[in-house]
CSV table of C-alpha atoms in Angstrom, one decimal:
chain,number,residue,atom,x,y,z
A,18,UNK,CA,16.2,-11.6,-5.2
A,19,UNK,CA,16.4,-10.0,-8.4
A,20,UNK,CA,16.7,-5.9,-7.8
A,21,UNK,CA,15.8,-3.5,-10.4
A,22,UNK,CA,16.6,0.3,-9.6
A,23,UNK,CA,15.8,3.4,-11.5
A,24,UNK,CA,17.5,6.6,-11.7
A,25,UNK,CA,16.0,9.3,-10.4
A,26,UNK,CA,12.9,8.5,-8.3
A,27,UNK,CA,11.4,11.6,-9.3
A,28,UNK,CA,12.1,14.6,-11.7
A,29,UNK,CA,10.7,17.8,-12.7
A,30,UNK,CA,11.6,19.5,-15.8
A,31,UNK,CA,11.0,22.6,-18.2
A,32,UNK,CA,9.1,22.3,-21.4
A,33,UNK,CA,12.1,21.7,-24.0
A,34,UNK,CA,15.0,19.8,-21.8
A,35,UNK,CA,15.5,16.3,-22.3
A,36,UNK,CA,16.1,14.0,-19.2
A,37,UNK,CA,17.9,10.5,-18.8
A,38,UNK,CA,16.4,7.7,-17.0
A,39,UNK,CA,18.6,4.9,-15.9
A,40,UNK,CA,16.9,1.2,-15.4
A,41,UNK,CA,19.5,-1.3,-13.5
A,42,UNK,CA,19.7,-4.9,-12.6
A,43,UNK,CA,21.7,-5.1,-9.5
A,44,UNK,CA,22.0,-8.6,-8.9
A,45,UNK,CA,21.6,-10.7,-12.4
A,46,UNK,CA,22.1,-9.8,-15.8
A,47,UNK,CA,18.7,-9.3,-18.1
A,48,UNK,CA,18.7,-10.0,-21.8
A,49,UNK,CA,15.8,-7.9,-22.3
A,50,UNK,CA,14.5,-4.5,-20.3
A,51,UNK,CA,10.9,-3.1,-20.9
A,52,UNK,CA,10.1,1.0,-20.5
A,53,UNK,CA,6.6,1.4,-19.5
A,54,UNK,CA,4.6,4.5,-19.1
A,55,UNK,CA,1.2,5.5,-16.9
A,56,UNK,CA,0.0,7.9,-16.5
A,57,UNK,CA,-2.7,8.6,-13.1
A,58,UNK,CA,-5.1,6.1,-12.5
A,59,UNK,CA,-4.4,4.0,-15.9
A,60,UNK,CA,-2.8,0.6,-16.7
A,61,UNK,CA,0.7,0.2,-18.0
A,62,UNK,CA,0.8,1.0,-21.2
A,63,UNK,CA,4.4,-1.1,-22.8
A,64,UNK,CA,6.8,2.1,-24.8
A,65,UNK,CA,9.1,-0.2,-26.0
A,66,UNK,CA,11.3,-3.4,-25.8
A,67,UNK,CA,15.2,-2.9,-25.2
A,68,UNK,CA,18.0,-5.9,-25.4
A,69,UNK,CA,21.4,-5.8,-25.6
A,70,UNK,CA,23.6,-4.6,-27.9
A,71,UNK,CA,20.4,-3.8,-30.6
A,72,UNK,CA,17.5,-1.3,-31.4
A,73,UNK,CA,15.1,-1.1,-29.4
A,74,UNK,CA,11.4,-2.4,-30.6
A,75,UNK,CA,8.9,0.2,-30.3
A,76,UNK,CA,5.3,0.0,-29.4
A,77,UNK,CA,2.8,1.3,-32.4
A,78,UNK,CA,2.4,5.6,-31.4
A,79,UNK,CA,5.3,5.8,-29.7
A,80,UNK,CA,7.8,8.3,-31.0
A,81,UNK,CA,11.2,6.8,-31.3
A,82,UNK,CA,12.8,9.6,-31.8
A,83,UNK,CA,11.1,11.4,-29.1
A,84,UNK,CA,12.0,8.7,-26.5
A,85,UNK,CA,15.7,7.1,-26.8
A,86,UNK,CA,16.4,3.7,-25.4
A,87,UNK,CA,19.9,2.6,-24.9
A,88,UNK,CA,20.8,-1.0,-22.9
A,89,UNK,CA,24.4,-0.7,-23.3
A,90,UNK,CA,25.2,-4.1,-21.0
A,91,UNK,CA,23.5,-6.4,-19.9
A,92,UNK,CA,22.2,-4.3,-16.3
A,93,UNK,CA,21.6,-0.8,-17.7
A,94,UNK,CA,19.2,0.6,-20.0
A,95,UNK,CA,18.3,4.6,-20.2
A,96,UNK,CA,15.4,6.4,-21.9
A,97,UNK,CA,16.1,9.2,-22.5
A,98,UNK,CA,12.7,12.1,-23.2
A,99,UNK,CA,13.7,14.4,-25.3
A,100,UNK,CA,12.4,17.8,-26.0
A,101,UNK,CA,9.9,17.4,-23.3
A,102,UNK,CA,7.0,18.2,-22.8
A,103,UNK,CA,4.2,18.9,-20.1
A,104,UNK,CA,2.0,16.2,-21.8
A,105,UNK,CA,5.0,13.9,-20.9
A,106,UNK,CA,4.5,13.9,-17.7
A,107,UNK,CA,3.9,10.9,-16.8
A,108,UNK,CA,4.8,7.7,-14.5
A,109,UNK,CA,7.8,5.7,-16.1
A,110,UNK,CA,8.6,1.7,-14.9
A,111,UNK,CA,11.3,0.2,-16.2
A,112,UNK,CA,11.1,-4.0,-16.2
A,113,UNK,CA,14.0,-6.2,-16.4
A,114,UNK,CA,14.0,-10.0,-17.8
A,115,UNK,CA,16.0,-13.2,-16.5
A,116,UNK,CA,14.9,-17.0,-16.9
A,117,UNK,CA,13.1,-16.7,-13.4
A,118,UNK,CA,10.7,-13.4,-14.3
A,119,UNK,CA,10.2,-10.6,-14.7
A,120,UNK,CA,11.3,-7.4,-12.0
A,121,UNK,CA,9.8,-3.7,-12.2
A,122,UNK,CA,12.1,-0.6,-11.0
A,123,UNK,CA,10.4,1.8,-8.7
A,124,UNK,CA,9.4,3.6,-11.3
A,125,UNK,CA,10.1,7.8,-12.0
A,126,UNK,CA,7.6,10.6,-11.9
A,127,UNK,CA,8.5,12.7,-14.5
A,128,UNK,CA,6.9,16.5,-14.5
A,129,UNK,CA,7.1,18.9,-17.7
A,130,UNK,CA,6.7,22.5,-16.7
B,25,UNK,CA,-2.0,-8.4,-31.0
B,26,UNK,CA,-3.1,-8.6,-27.6
B,27,UNK,CA,-5.6,-6.9,-25.7
B,28,UNK,CA,-6.7,-7.7,-22.3
B,29,UNK,CA,-9.8,-6.5,-20.7
B,30,UNK,CA,-10.2,-6.6,-17.2
B,31,UNK,CA,-13.9,-6.1,-15.1
B,32,UNK,CA,-14.9,-4.2,-12.3
B,33,UNK,CA,-12.8,-1.4,-12.8
B,34,UNK,CA,-13.7,-0.6,-8.6
B,35,UNK,CA,-14.5,-3.1,-6.2
B,36,UNK,CA,-15.3,-2.4,-2.7
B,37,UNK,CA,-15.3,-5.1,-0.6
B,38,UNK,CA,-16.4,-5.3,3.6
B,39,UNK,CA,-13.6,-7.1,5.1
B,40,UNK,CA,-13.5,-10.8,5.7
B,41,UNK,CA,-15.5,-11.2,2.6
B,42,UNK,CA,-13.4,-12.3,-1.1
B,43,UNK,CA,-13.2,-10.7,-4.4
B,44,UNK,CA,-13.4,-11.7,-8.0
B,45,UNK,CA,-12.0,-10.0,-10.7
B,46,UNK,CA,-12.1,-11.0,-14.0
B,47,UNK,CA,-10.0,-11.0,-16.9
B,48,UNK,CA,-9.7,-12.2,-20.5
B,49,UNK,CA,-7.5,-11.8,-23.2
B,50,UNK,CA,-8.0,-11.6,-27.5
B,51,UNK,CA,-4.7,-13.7,-28.8
B,52,UNK,CA,-5.1,-17.2,-28.5
B,53,UNK,CA,-1.5,-18.2,-28.4
B,54,UNK,CA,-1.1,-16.4,-24.9
B,55,UNK,CA,0.0,-19.3,-22.2
B,56,UNK,CA,1.2,-16.8,-19.0
B,57,UNK,CA,-1.0,-15.0,-17.4
B,58,UNK,CA,0.4,-12.8,-14.4
B,59,UNK,CA,-1.4,-10.9,-11.3
B,60,UNK,CA,-0.2,-7.7,-10.0
B,61,UNK,CA,-0.5,-5.8,-7.2
B,62,UNK,CA,0.3,-2.0,-7.1
B,63,UNK,CA,0.3,0.8,-4.1
B,64,UNK,CA,-0.5,4.4,-4.6
B,65,UNK,CA,3.1,5.3,-6.4
B,66,UNK,CA,5.0,2.3,-6.1
B,67,UNK,CA,6.0,-0.5,-8.5
B,68,UNK,CA,3.5,-3.2,-9.7
B,69,UNK,CA,4.6,-6.7,-7.6
B,70,UNK,CA,3.5,-9.9,-8.8
B,71,UNK,CA,1.0,-12.0,-6.7
B,72,UNK,CA,0.5,-15.1,-8.5
B,73,UNK,CA,0.5,-16.5,-12.0
B,74,UNK,CA,-0.6,-19.2,-13.9
B,75,UNK,CA,0.6,-20.7,-16.9
B,76,UNK,CA,-2.0,-22.9,-19.8
B,77,UNK,CA,-1.6,-25.5,-19.0
B,78,UNK,CA,-3.2,-24.8,-15.1
B,79,UNK,CA,-6.5,-24.8,-14.7
B,80,UNK,CA,-5.9,-23.1,-11.2
B,81,UNK,CA,-3.3,-22.1,-8.7
B,82,UNK,CA,-3.3,-20.9,-4.9
B,83,UNK,CA,-1.1,-19.5,-2.8
B,84,UNK,CA,-2.9,-18.9,0.6
B,85,UNK,CA,-6.1,-16.3,0.0
B,86,UNK,CA,-4.7,-16.4,-3.6
B,87,UNK,CA,-6.4,-17.9,-5.9
B,88,UNK,CA,-5.8,-18.0,-9.7
B,89,UNK,CA,-8.3,-19.5,-12.2
B,90,UNK,CA,-7.8,-19.6,-16.8
B,91,UNK,CA,-10.4,-20.9,-18.4
B,92,UNK,CA,-8.6,-21.3,-21.8
B,93,UNK,CA,-11.6,-22.0,-24.3
B,94,UNK,CA,-13.4,-19.3,-23.1
B,95,UNK,CA,-10.4,-17.2,-23.0
B,96,UNK,CA,-11.0,-16.0,-19.7
B,97,UNK,CA,-8.8,-16.1,-16.0
B,98,UNK,CA,-10.2,-14.5,-12.9
B,99,UNK,CA,-8.6,-13.7,-9.1
B,100,UNK,CA,-9.9,-15.0,-6.4
B,101,UNK,CA,-9.0,-13.5,-3.0
B,102,UNK,CA,-10.4,-15.3,0.7
B,103,UNK,CA,-10.6,-13.2,3.8
B,104,UNK,CA,-9.9,-9.4,2.4
B,105,UNK,CA,-8.3,-7.7,4.9
B,106,UNK,CA,-7.6,-3.9,4.6
B,107,UNK,CA,-3.8,-4.1,3.5
B,108,UNK,CA,-5.3,-5.7,0.3
B,109,UNK,CA,-6.3,-2.7,-1.0
B,110,UNK,CA,-4.8,-1.3,-3.6
B,111,UNK,CA,-4.7,-1.6,-8.2
B,112,UNK,CA,-4.8,-5.2,-8.7
B,113,UNK,CA,-3.6,-5.7,-12.5
B,114,UNK,CA,-4.3,-8.9,-14.9
B,115,UNK,CA,-1.8,-9.3,-17.7
B,116,UNK,CA,-1.2,-12.2,-20.6
B,117,UNK,CA,2.2,-13.3,-22.3
B,118,UNK,CA,2.8,-15.7,-25.0
B,119,UNK,CA,6.3,-17.4,-23.0
B,120,UNK,CA,9.0,-18.7,-24.5
B,121,UNK,CA,11.5,-16.4,-24.7
B,122,UNK,CA,13.0,-13.0,-23.1
B,123,UNK,CA,11.2,-10.8,-25.8
B,124,UNK,CA,8.0,-11.3,-25.3
B,125,UNK,CA,5.6,-8.9,-24.7
B,126,UNK,CA,3.5,-8.6,-21.4
B,127,UNK,CA,0.2,-6.6,-22.1
B,128,UNK,CA,-2.0,-5.3,-18.8
B,129,UNK,CA,-5.0,-5.2,-18.1
B,130,UNK,CA,-6.9,-1.8,-17.4
B,131,UNK,CA,-6.6,-2.7,-14.0
B,132,UNK,CA,-9.2,-2.5,-10.9
B,133,UNK,CA,-9.3,-0.6,-8.2
B,134,UNK,CA,-10.4,-3.1,-4.8
B,135,UNK,CA,-11.2,-1.5,-1.7
B,136,UNK,CA,-11.4,-3.3,1.8
B,137,UNK,CA,-13.9,-1.4,4.4
B,138,UNK,CA,-12.4,-2.2,7.7
């Protein structure tokens, strides 16, 4: 079946630093990848839609200069949280889509101290 | 844009009883409605989905119904088991291209009491 991986699974960083999260589709090519953020006991909130070879489409209220998304290939998308602050601490989940469906990664727990 | 509401936010049932979770959506163009189960700290898992050309779909103990006129859909779990305890999210999407966004409801925390 379709497998999506994320790396790292957990990361702790200091305020003001940047963190990169990778999302990979392991056994299929994903035309589109999505990035979600989930705060404790809340729903998944779509941050941006990532298309291979083009600029990401950000949802309203999501700062594109703070959350940099690069979709370099059909199997890899990266999310970089720049100048992270404690309020950026959250569970970040990616998903990858092909014609059959949408598949979620295991998530990355980001803690900014 | 699409807005998905979900009720109840929490639900406790005795093992063996049924659980029903209801959702409404706002965009009449939405035509794909997946349901996800998420355990604490894990990724959402698709448990069932329904498309707008179908009014009901069943998979063993899980069923979903859709009323397009009223713009609401429901998840029914029968003969609940403790392992059904999790957070359940409904979602809505305008399916048709790979760019379609899936908008999630706020979630229902289901507890099945042994």
